[in-house]
Amino acid sequence: MPSPSDYGATPLGLASQIVNLAGVLTRRVTLKVPRYQRPYTWTEHEVRQLIQDLWRAFERRTTFYFIGQIVMVKNKKGELEISDGQQRLATLTMIIAFVRDRITHRAAHFQGLVMLNEQGGRPRLMLREADAGFYRRYVQEPNNMKAMARLEETAIDSQNLMCAAAATIEAELDGIENNKLDAFMSFVLRCSTFNVVEADERGAAAGIYNAMNNTGQDLSAADNIKCDLLENSGLSEKDADDRRAQMGSVGNRSRA
């Protein structure tokens, strides 16, 4: 009778586990959106759908609410690059930031899920260079979510979508009294779960992402080489985006 030992141990360099949102955000390494990924793209519809789904799960008192997978790869700096999952993580962090700004006596607790309290306050989630400063100012620094929800055109599509997301979060959650909102946020952090897949090589993470999202296009070996060249080129974000456009973008193949 065959046994697992007949085929050796599971290959190294790949790990998968079910982790709740708090567990994802409280890792001791930065979660980074690499420059080859597309920027924030969620519309009001996706943001509202996520909040309403979470709220229904909260009211049903479900033991967990499965959001999906996150695929990450460790880069040469020891940061975890997000190959799949940035839209959900960026939106969930905005929801935490809204609650942080609303429930002032719990602000320090929620801020600890947004920023690491070391090295001058390092973001737990680092967006692409073009959006990182905007996201830090309005989301990761306290008391600016309402201001972001009221911003007019920023001239950058991804940042306009973040402003719309902030306005949607406010519209969905602003009428809820603080105690219930606090309980809801605790539920989201504890019971929202992900299948977190980590790989040591970018090519492996891309393959896992494509296997889990079979409606997308495969990343070719050439695409993976482009990712490495752009990530390690030392180019500015704008120059890297221009170069990626010349070579053929791979970022538009990531959905979430």
Short mmCIF file of C-alpha atoms in Angstrom, two decimals:
data_model
loop_
_atom_site.label_atom_id
_atom_site.label_comp_id
_atom_site.label_asym_id
_atom_site.label_seq_id
_atom_site.Cartn_x
_atom_site.Cartn_y
_atom_site.Cartn_z
CA MET A 1 0.00 0.00 0.00
CA PRO A 2 1.55 3.36 -1.01
CA SER A 3 2.27 5.85 1.76
CA PRO A 4 3.31 9.53 1.71
CA SER A 5 6.83 8.58 2.75
CA ASP A 6 7.26 6.71 -0.54
CA TYR A 7 7.36 10.04 -2.38
CA GLY A 8 9.43 12.14 -0.03
CA ALA A 9 8.58 15.34 1.80
CA THR A 10 6.54 18.17 0.34
CA PRO A 11 8.89 20.44 -1.66
CA LEU A 12 10.43 23.34 0.25
CA GLY A 13 9.84 26.96 -0.72
CA LEU A 14 6.05 26.80 -0.67
CA ALA A 15 3.66 27.14 2.25
CA SER A 16 -0.09 27.54 2.61
CA GLN A 17 -2.24 28.15 5.66
CA ILE A 18 -5.60 29.58 6.69
CA VAL A 19 -5.06 32.91 8.47
CA ASN A 20 -7.51 35.53 9.70
CA LEU A 21 -7.20 39.18 8.72
CA ALA A 22 -5.46 40.17 11.95
CA GLY A 23 -2.91 37.41 11.39
CA VAL A 24 -2.19 38.65 7.87
CA LEU A 25 -1.73 42.26 8.96
CA THR A 26 0.35 41.67 12.08
CA ARG A 27 3.28 39.94 10.40
CA ARG A 28 6.66 41.44 11.22
CA VAL A 29 7.51 42.09 7.59
CA THR A 30 6.06 44.67 5.23
CA LEU A 31 3.42 43.47 2.78
CA LYS A 32 4.40 45.20 -0.43
CA VAL A 33 2.60 45.68 -3.73
CA PRO A 34 5.41 45.37 -6.31
CA ARG A 35 5.64 47.79 -9.19
CA TYR A 36 4.67 45.18 -11.78
CA GLN A 37 1.18 44.90 -10.21
CA ARG A 38 -1.63 47.15 -11.32
CA PRO A 39 -2.76 49.93 -8.93
CA TYR A 40 -5.96 50.06 -6.86
CA THR A 41 -8.92 49.34 -9.16
CA TRP A 42 -11.91 48.47 -7.01
CA THR A 43 -15.07 50.49 -7.69
CA GLU A 44 -17.80 51.47 -5.26
CA HIS A 45 -19.66 48.26 -6.20
CA GLU A 46 -16.88 45.93 -5.02
CA VAL A 47 -16.30 47.94 -1.84
CA ARG A 48 -20.00 48.00 -0.97
CA GLN A 49 -20.38 44.30 -1.74
CA LEU A 50 -17.49 43.40 0.57
CA ILE A 51 -18.87 45.47 3.46
CA GLN A 52 -22.40 44.13 3.05
CA ASP A 53 -21.19 40.52 2.84
CA LEU A 54 -19.14 41.00 6.00
CA TRP A 55 -22.04 42.66 7.78
CA ARG A 56 -24.41 39.80 6.93
CA ALA A 57 -21.84 37.30 8.22
CA PHE A 58 -21.46 39.38 11.40
CA GLU A 59 -25.20 39.49 12.02
CA ARG A 60 -25.49 35.72 11.43
CA ARG A 61 -22.68 35.22 13.97
CA THR A 62 -20.85 32.88 11.63
CA THR A 63 -17.66 31.33 13.01
CA PHE A 64 -15.67 32.45 9.97
CA TYR A 65 -16.10 34.27 6.67
CA PHE A 66 -13.79 33.06 3.91
CA ILE A 67 -12.65 35.91 1.65
CA GLY A 68 -10.31 34.05 -0.69
CA GLN A 69 -6.62 33.54 -1.23
CA ILE A 70 -3.61 35.79 -0.93
CA VAL A 71 -0.53 34.84 -2.90
CA MET A 72 2.79 36.30 -1.74
CA VAL A 73 6.45 35.90 -2.62
CA LYS A 74 9.43 36.92 -0.52
CA ASN A 75 11.71 39.36 -2.35
CA LYS A 76 15.43 39.92 -1.88
CA LYS A 77 14.80 42.59 0.79
CA GLY A 78 12.82 40.16 2.93
CA GLU A 79 9.52 41.90 2.11
CA LEU A 80 6.47 39.89 1.12
CA GLU A 81 5.28 40.94 -2.33
CA ILE A 82 1.55 40.54 -2.93
CA SER A 83 0.93 38.66 -6.15
CA ASP A 84 -2.81 38.32 -5.51
CA GLY A 85 -4.96 40.03 -2.88
CA GLN A 86 -3.95 43.70 -2.85
CA GLN A 87 -7.45 45.04 -3.65
CA ARG A 88 -9.00 43.23 -0.66
CA LEU A 89 -6.16 44.08 1.73
CA ALA A 90 -6.11 47.76 0.69
CA THR A 91 -9.90 48.01 1.10
CA LEU A 92 -9.97 46.17 4.44
CA THR A 93 -7.20 48.46 5.72
CA MET A 94 -9.35 51.46 4.73
CA ILE A 95 -12.26 49.98 6.70
CA ILE A 96 -9.98 49.59 9.75
CA ALA A 97 -8.80 53.18 9.29
CA PHE A 98 -12.39 54.46 9.18
CA VAL A 99 -13.22 52.64 12.43
CA ARG A 100 -9.96 53.90 13.98
CA ASP A 101 -10.95 57.50 13.23
CA ARG A 102 -14.51 56.99 14.50
CA ILE A 103 -13.84 55.15 17.79
CA THR A 104 -11.22 57.40 19.32
CA HIS A 105 -10.70 55.42 22.55
CA ARG A 106 -9.74 52.39 20.45
CA ALA A 107 -7.69 54.32 17.91
CA ALA A 108 -4.30 53.08 19.14
CA HIS A 109 -5.41 49.45 18.87
CA PHE A 110 -6.66 49.80 15.31
CA GLN A 111 -3.68 51.93 14.31
CA GLY A 112 -1.43 49.06 15.38
CA LEU A 113 -3.06 47.00 12.62
CA VAL A 114 -2.33 49.70 10.05
CA MET A 115 1.22 50.70 11.03
CA LEU A 116 4.13 48.95 12.70
CA ASN A 117 5.20 50.88 15.82
CA GLU A 118 8.86 50.70 14.95
CA GLN A 119 11.30 52.57 12.72
CA GLY A 120 9.16 55.69 12.93
CA GLY A 121 5.93 53.90 12.10
CA ARG A 122 6.35 51.63 9.07
CA PRO A 123 3.21 50.81 7.05
CA ARG A 124 2.09 47.21 7.31
CA LEU A 125 0.83 47.44 3.71
CA MET A 126 2.91 49.33 1.16
CA LEU A 127 1.18 50.19 -2.11
CA ARG A 128 2.97 50.89 -5.39
CA GLU A 129 5.27 53.91 -5.27
CA ALA A 130 2.86 56.16 -7.20
CA ASP A 131 0.11 55.64 -4.58
CA ALA A 132 2.06 54.86 -1.40
CA GLY A 133 2.37 58.49 -0.25
CA PHE A 134 -1.30 59.26 -0.88
CA TYR A 135 -2.43 56.08 0.88
CA ARG A 136 -0.18 56.75 3.84
CA ARG A 137 -1.38 60.36 4.23
CA TYR A 138 -5.11 59.64 4.06
CA VAL A 139 -5.42 56.05 5.28
CA GLN A 140 -2.41 55.07 7.35
CA GLU A 141 -2.04 58.38 9.18
CA PRO A 142 -4.94 58.94 11.63
CA ASN A 143 -7.95 61.21 11.21
CA ASN A 144 -7.90 61.68 7.44
CA MET A 145 -10.43 59.17 6.11
CA LYS A 146 -13.31 61.66 6.08
CA ALA A 147 -11.12 64.18 4.27
CA MET A 148 -10.25 61.58 1.64
CA ALA A 149 -13.94 60.76 1.14
CA ARG A 150 -14.51 64.42 0.27
CA LEU A 151 -11.57 64.96 -2.03
CA GLU A 152 -12.31 66.11 -5.54
CA GLU A 153 -10.47 64.82 -8.61
CA THR A 154 -6.84 63.93 -7.89
CA ALA A 155 -5.86 63.45 -11.57
CA ILE A 156 -4.79 59.86 -10.77
CA ASP A 157 -7.41 57.17 -11.41
CA SER A 158 -6.30 54.82 -8.63
CA GLN A 159 -6.42 57.62 -6.05
CA ASN A 160 -9.86 58.73 -7.27
CA LEU A 161 -11.03 55.16 -6.71
CA MET A 162 -9.58 55.20 -3.18
CA CYS A 163 -11.53 58.40 -2.48
CA ALA A 164 -14.69 56.75 -3.80
CA ALA A 165 -13.96 53.72 -1.62
CA ALA A 166 -13.61 55.96 1.45
CA ALA A 167 -16.95 57.62 0.64
CA THR A 168 -18.61 54.20 0.24
CA ILE A 169 -17.18 52.95 3.54
CA GLU A 170 -18.49 56.07 5.28
CA ALA A 171 -21.93 55.70 3.67
CA GLU A 172 -22.17 52.04 4.74
CA LEU A 173 -20.83 52.36 8.30
CA ASP A 174 -21.33 55.93 9.51
CA GLY A 175 -24.84 55.36 10.90
CA ILE A 176 -23.80 52.45 13.12
CA GLU A 177 -23.34 53.24 16.81
CA ASN A 178 -19.83 52.86 18.18
CA ASN A 179 -20.27 49.74 20.30
CA LYS A 180 -21.76 47.77 17.45
CA LEU A 181 -19.19 49.12 15.00
CA ASP A 182 -16.41 48.03 17.36
CA ALA A 183 -17.94 44.57 17.63
CA PHE A 184 -18.24 44.37 13.84
CA MET A 185 -14.59 45.34 13.37
CA SER A 186 -13.49 42.75 15.93
CA PHE A 187 -15.49 40.13 14.01
CA VAL A 188 -13.88 41.16 10.70
CA LEU A 189 -10.38 40.94 12.15
CA ARG A 190 -10.98 37.62 13.89
CA CYS A 191 -13.31 35.78 11.51
CA SER A 192 -12.40 37.03 8.04
CA THR A 193 -10.10 34.31 6.78
CA PHE A 194 -7.75 33.87 3.83
CA ASN A 195 -5.85 31.00 2.34
CA VAL A 196 -2.38 32.54 2.43
CA VAL A 197 0.08 31.02 -0.02
CA GLU A 198 3.76 31.98 0.23
CA ALA A 199 6.46 31.10 -2.28
CA ASP A 200 10.18 31.82 -2.35
CA GLU A 201 10.30 32.61 -6.04
CA ARG A 202 8.19 35.01 -8.06
CA GLY A 203 7.71 32.50 -10.87
CA ALA A 204 6.26 29.97 -8.43
CA ALA A 205 3.86 32.55 -7.01
CA ALA A 206 2.74 33.50 -10.52
CA GLY A 207 2.07 29.86 -11.33
CA ILE A 208 0.04 29.39 -8.14
CA TYR A 209 -1.94 32.54 -8.88
CA ASN A 210 -2.79 31.34 -12.39
CA ALA A 211 -3.78 27.88 -11.15
CA MET A 212 -6.18 29.44 -8.63
CA ASN A 213 -7.56 31.96 -11.13
CA ASN A 214 -8.03 29.88 -14.24
CA THR A 215 -9.99 32.62 -16.03
CA GLY A 216 -6.85 34.76 -16.30
CA GLN A 217 -3.98 34.54 -18.73
CA ASP A 218 -0.84 32.67 -17.86
CA LEU A 219 2.30 34.60 -17.05
CA SER A 220 5.00 33.45 -19.42
CA ALA A 221 8.67 33.01 -18.58
CA ALA A 222 9.26 36.29 -20.41
CA ASP A 223 6.67 38.00 -18.21
CA ASN A 224 8.45 36.80 -15.07
CA ILE A 225 11.78 38.05 -16.41
CA LYS A 226 10.17 41.44 -17.07
CA CYS A 227 8.92 41.51 -13.47
CA ASP A 228 12.41 40.86 -12.14
CA LEU A 229 14.03 43.41 -14.45
CA LEU A 230 11.57 46.13 -13.50
CA GLU A 231 11.63 45.38 -9.78
CA ASN A 232 15.42 45.44 -9.59
CA SER A 233 16.12 48.11 -12.21
CA GLY A 234 16.37 51.09 -9.86
CA LEU A 235 14.01 53.02 -12.16
CA SER A 236 11.50 55.46 -10.73
CA GLU A 237 7.86 54.33 -10.64
CA LYS A 238 6.99 56.48 -13.67
CA ASP A 239 9.97 55.28 -15.70
CA ALA A 240 9.24 51.68 -14.77
CA ASP A 241 5.60 52.10 -15.82
CA ASP A 242 6.71 53.61 -19.14
CA ARG A 243 9.17 50.76 -19.68
CA ARG A 244 6.54 48.18 -18.79
CA ALA A 245 4.17 49.70 -21.34
CA GLN A 246 6.87 49.41 -23.98
CA MET A 247 7.54 45.76 -23.10
CA GLY A 248 3.87 44.86 -22.66
CA SER A 249 2.24 45.15 -19.25
CA VAL A 250 1.78 42.10 -17.05
CA GLY A 251 0.11 44.02 -14.23
CA ASN A 252 -3.27 44.13 -15.92
CA ARG A 253 -3.55 40.37 -15.59
CA SER A 254 -4.01 40.49 -11.80
CA ARG A 255 -7.62 40.78 -10.71
CA ALA A 256 -7.56 41.25 -6.96
#
